[in-house]
Short mmCIF file of C-alpha atoms in Angstrom, two decimals:
data_model
loop_
_atom_site.label_atom_id
_atom_site.label_comp_id
_atom_site.label_asym_id
_atom_site.label_seq_id
_atom_site.Cartn_x
_atom_site.Cartn_y
_atom_site.Cartn_z
CA MET A 1 317.74 1.44 3.77
CA LEU A 2 317.43 5.18 4.41
CA THR A 3 319.22 5.98 1.14
CA ALA A 4 316.93 3.65 -0.77
CA LEU A 5 313.80 5.13 0.74
CA LEU A 6 314.89 8.66 -0.07
CA ALA A 7 315.76 7.68 -3.61
CA TRP A 8 312.25 6.27 -3.97
CA ALA A 9 310.59 9.33 -2.51
CA PRO A 10 310.26 11.67 -5.51
CA SER A 11 308.35 9.24 -7.74
CA ALA A 12 306.21 7.87 -4.91
CA ALA A 13 305.24 11.35 -3.80
CA ALA A 14 304.45 12.73 -7.25
CA GLN A 15 300.69 12.55 -6.84
CA ASP A 16 300.69 13.52 -3.16
CA ARG A 17 302.42 16.86 -3.47
CA THR A 18 300.11 19.79 -3.00
CA SER A 19 301.39 23.04 -1.49
CA ALA A 20 305.00 22.06 -2.21
CA ASP A 21 304.30 22.30 -5.94
CA ALA A 22 303.93 26.08 -5.71
CA GLY A 23 307.24 26.86 -4.02
CA PRO A 24 309.66 25.95 -1.22
CA THR A 25 308.19 24.37 1.90
CA VAL A 26 308.81 24.46 5.63
CA LEU A 27 307.82 21.14 7.20
CA VAL A 28 307.15 21.17 10.94
CA MET A 29 307.46 17.83 12.73
CA GLY A 30 306.28 18.41 16.28
CA ASP A 31 303.94 17.38 19.07
CA SER A 32 300.95 19.07 20.74
CA LEU A 33 302.97 22.24 21.33
CA SER A 34 303.17 22.69 17.58
CA ALA A 35 299.86 21.03 16.70
CA GLY A 36 297.90 23.74 18.54
CA TYR A 37 296.43 21.58 21.27
CA GLY A 38 293.38 23.15 22.93
CA MET A 39 292.84 25.85 20.31
CA THR A 40 291.55 26.29 16.80
CA ALA A 41 293.75 25.31 13.89
CA ALA A 42 294.34 28.95 13.00
CA GLU A 43 295.62 29.98 16.44
CA GLY A 44 298.78 27.89 16.90
CA TRP A 45 302.24 29.27 16.28
CA VAL A 46 302.69 27.16 13.13
CA ALA A 47 299.48 28.55 11.63
CA LEU A 48 300.65 32.04 12.54
CA LEU A 49 303.95 31.27 10.81
CA ALA A 50 302.05 30.31 7.66
CA ASP A 51 300.14 33.58 7.84
CA ARG A 52 303.36 35.56 8.20
CA LEU A 53 305.02 33.83 5.27
CA ALA A 54 301.94 34.33 3.11
CA THR A 55 302.32 38.07 3.71
CA ARG A 56 306.09 38.51 3.71
CA THR A 57 307.43 35.74 1.47
CA PRO A 58 304.43 34.23 -0.29
CA ARG A 59 306.48 31.79 -2.34
CA TRP A 60 307.08 29.78 0.86
CA ASN A 61 304.57 27.20 2.12
CA VAL A 62 304.17 25.69 5.58
CA VAL A 63 303.12 22.09 6.23
CA ASN A 64 302.30 21.26 9.84
CA ALA A 65 302.88 17.53 10.34
CA SER A 66 302.71 17.81 14.13
CA ILE A 67 300.66 15.32 16.15
CA SER A 68 299.58 15.68 19.77
CA GLY A 69 301.25 13.07 21.95
CA GLU A 70 304.03 12.42 19.43
CA THR A 71 307.36 11.10 20.67
CA THR A 72 310.68 11.16 18.85
CA ALA A 73 310.10 7.51 17.96
CA GLY A 74 306.82 8.47 16.32
CA GLY A 75 308.49 11.28 14.43
CA ARG A 76 311.19 8.91 13.28
CA SER A 77 308.57 6.50 11.96
CA ARG A 78 306.79 9.25 10.00
CA ILE A 79 309.52 11.46 8.61
CA ILE A 80 310.37 9.50 5.48
CA ASP A 81 306.77 9.65 4.30
CA ALA A 82 306.53 13.34 5.18
CA LEU A 83 309.74 14.13 3.30
CA ALA A 84 308.53 12.17 0.29
CA ARG A 85 305.09 13.78 0.31
CA HIS A 86 306.10 17.39 0.84
CA ARG A 87 309.75 17.56 -0.32
CA PRO A 88 310.58 20.46 2.01
CA GLN A 89 313.55 22.79 1.85
CA VAL A 90 313.47 23.34 5.63
CA VAL A 91 312.45 20.85 8.32
CA VAL A 92 311.63 22.08 11.82
CA ILE A 93 312.05 19.20 14.29
CA ALA A 94 310.28 20.13 17.53
CA LEU A 95 310.03 16.82 19.35
CA GLY A 96 311.14 15.33 22.65
CA ALA A 97 308.73 16.79 25.17
CA ASN A 98 306.69 13.62 25.43
CA ASP A 99 309.83 11.50 25.69
CA GLY A 100 310.89 13.56 28.68
CA LEU A 101 307.50 13.57 30.38
CA ARG A 102 307.45 9.78 30.10
CA GLY A 103 310.99 9.53 31.45
CA LEU A 104 312.24 7.73 28.36
CA PRO A 105 316.02 7.20 28.11
CA THR A 106 317.73 10.31 26.84
CA ALA A 107 320.03 8.19 24.66
CA SER A 108 317.03 6.80 22.80
CA THR A 109 315.62 10.29 22.31
CA ALA A 110 318.96 11.48 20.94
CA ALA A 111 319.19 8.51 18.57
CA ASN A 112 315.71 9.19 17.19
CA LEU A 113 316.39 12.88 16.70
CA ALA A 114 319.71 12.09 15.03
CA TRP A 115 317.94 9.71 12.64
CA MET A 116 315.41 12.40 11.74
CA ILE A 117 318.12 14.97 11.12
CA GLY A 118 319.97 12.50 8.93
CA ALA A 119 316.81 11.76 6.98
CA ALA A 120 316.18 15.47 6.38
CA HIS A 121 319.75 16.00 5.25
CA GLY A 122 319.44 12.99 2.98
CA ALA A 123 316.45 14.72 1.38
CA HIS A 124 318.59 17.87 0.93
CA ALA A 125 316.64 19.87 3.50
CA GLU A 126 318.00 22.24 6.11
CA VAL A 127 317.06 21.53 9.72
CA LEU A 128 316.01 23.75 12.59
CA LEU A 129 316.15 21.70 15.78
CA VAL A 130 313.81 23.05 18.44
CA GLY A 131 314.64 21.94 21.96
CA MET A 132 312.70 21.45 25.15
CA GLN A 133 313.50 21.40 28.85
CA MET A 134 312.10 19.19 31.57
CA PRO A 135 310.88 20.23 35.03
CA PRO A 136 313.32 19.68 37.90
CA ASN A 137 311.16 17.00 39.54
CA LEU A 138 312.57 14.51 37.02
CA GLY A 139 315.98 14.87 38.63
CA ALA A 140 318.96 17.09 37.90
CA GLU A 141 320.90 14.44 36.01
CA TYR A 142 318.00 13.62 33.71
CA THR A 143 317.08 17.23 33.01
CA ARG A 144 320.71 18.12 32.20
CA ALA A 145 321.07 15.15 29.86
CA PHE A 146 317.73 15.88 28.20
CA ALA A 147 318.49 19.54 27.48
CA GLY A 148 322.07 18.70 26.50
CA ASN A 149 320.88 16.37 23.75
CA TYR A 150 319.78 19.25 21.58
CA ARG A 151 323.03 21.19 21.79
CA THR A 152 325.07 18.04 21.19
CA LEU A 153 323.04 17.09 18.12
CA ALA A 154 323.09 20.62 16.72
CA ASP A 155 326.88 20.69 17.01
CA ARG A 156 327.29 17.16 15.66
CA PHE A 157 325.16 17.73 12.57
CA ASP A 158 325.83 21.46 12.19
CA VAL A 159 322.16 22.43 12.25
CA ALA A 160 320.39 25.53 13.52
CA LEU A 161 319.21 25.28 17.12
CA LEU A 162 316.47 26.93 19.15
CA PRO A 163 317.33 25.57 22.61
CA PHE A 164 313.90 25.91 24.28
CA LEU A 165 310.61 26.43 22.47
CA LEU A 166 308.77 27.71 25.53
CA GLU A 167 311.49 30.06 26.74
CA PRO A 168 309.43 33.27 26.31
CA ILE A 169 306.64 31.95 28.56
CA ALA A 170 308.38 29.35 30.72
CA LEU A 171 308.10 31.37 33.93
CA ASP A 172 304.65 32.82 33.27
CA PRO A 173 301.98 30.72 35.04
CA ASP A 174 299.23 32.66 33.29
CA ALA A 175 300.46 31.55 29.86
CA TYR A 176 299.19 27.98 30.14
CA GLN A 177 295.95 26.10 29.83
CA ALA A 178 294.40 24.37 32.84
CA ASP A 179 296.74 21.37 32.47
CA ASN A 180 299.76 23.65 33.09
CA LEU A 181 301.49 22.03 30.12
CA HIS A 182 300.04 23.55 26.96
CA PRO A 183 300.30 27.26 26.17
CA LEU A 184 297.20 29.35 25.62
CA ALA A 185 296.22 30.67 22.22
CA ALA A 186 296.93 34.19 23.50
CA VAL A 187 300.68 33.49 23.82
CA GLN A 188 301.16 31.78 20.47
CA PRO A 189 302.38 35.03 18.85
CA ARG A 190 305.19 35.12 21.41
CA LEU A 191 306.19 31.60 20.48
CA LEU A 192 306.13 32.53 16.81
CA GLU A 193 308.45 35.48 17.39
CA HIS A 194 310.82 33.20 19.29
CA VAL A 195 310.91 30.61 16.50
CA TRP A 196 311.08 33.29 13.82
CA GLU A 197 314.44 34.55 15.08
CA ALA A 198 316.00 31.18 14.32
CA LEU A 199 313.97 30.32 11.23
CA GLU A 200 314.03 33.54 9.24
CA PRO A 201 317.74 33.28 8.24
CA MET A 202 316.98 29.90 6.67
CA LEU A 203 314.31 31.28 4.33
CA ASP A 204 316.50 32.62 1.56
#
């Protein structure tokens, strides 16, 4: 089924392609942390990435397909259409936080992420897998399994890995909005620099 859908994608997407027509595309599949929750569209790290590429490597485009509240199951359900529509050369998969916060089984999260990676590879795109970590109140066993998923999948599929998106601000209580979950606009440049270290080598 996956092979058939990907084979169908180029013709079905012909009239939907916009920015991808002009050059190679980075597609970001994420949740509220990548969608810029609580800030203007221009302030999130993905928007800042687009600004940087427009200046440094203008042939590259960025498509932000992130949705606040998205789980890995949601990303799995959307990725075929996103691949068909945008035909990216690089796919950034930054999902899992909402799975963890809901206490969803780590095996299910891993299966969904694996499916997304396989879909991206089937569309001849490179993958940057961006991991998350859960707070210790969910239990040591769960938090270990959750974080371990990303390393295991990166090794299994031989994809680039950024182990923890929020690493630069994780221990800074002043970096978050009032909900203590979503970073402030002011720290988005720090998140961009963190992602950039892993992403830049893929933009050849």
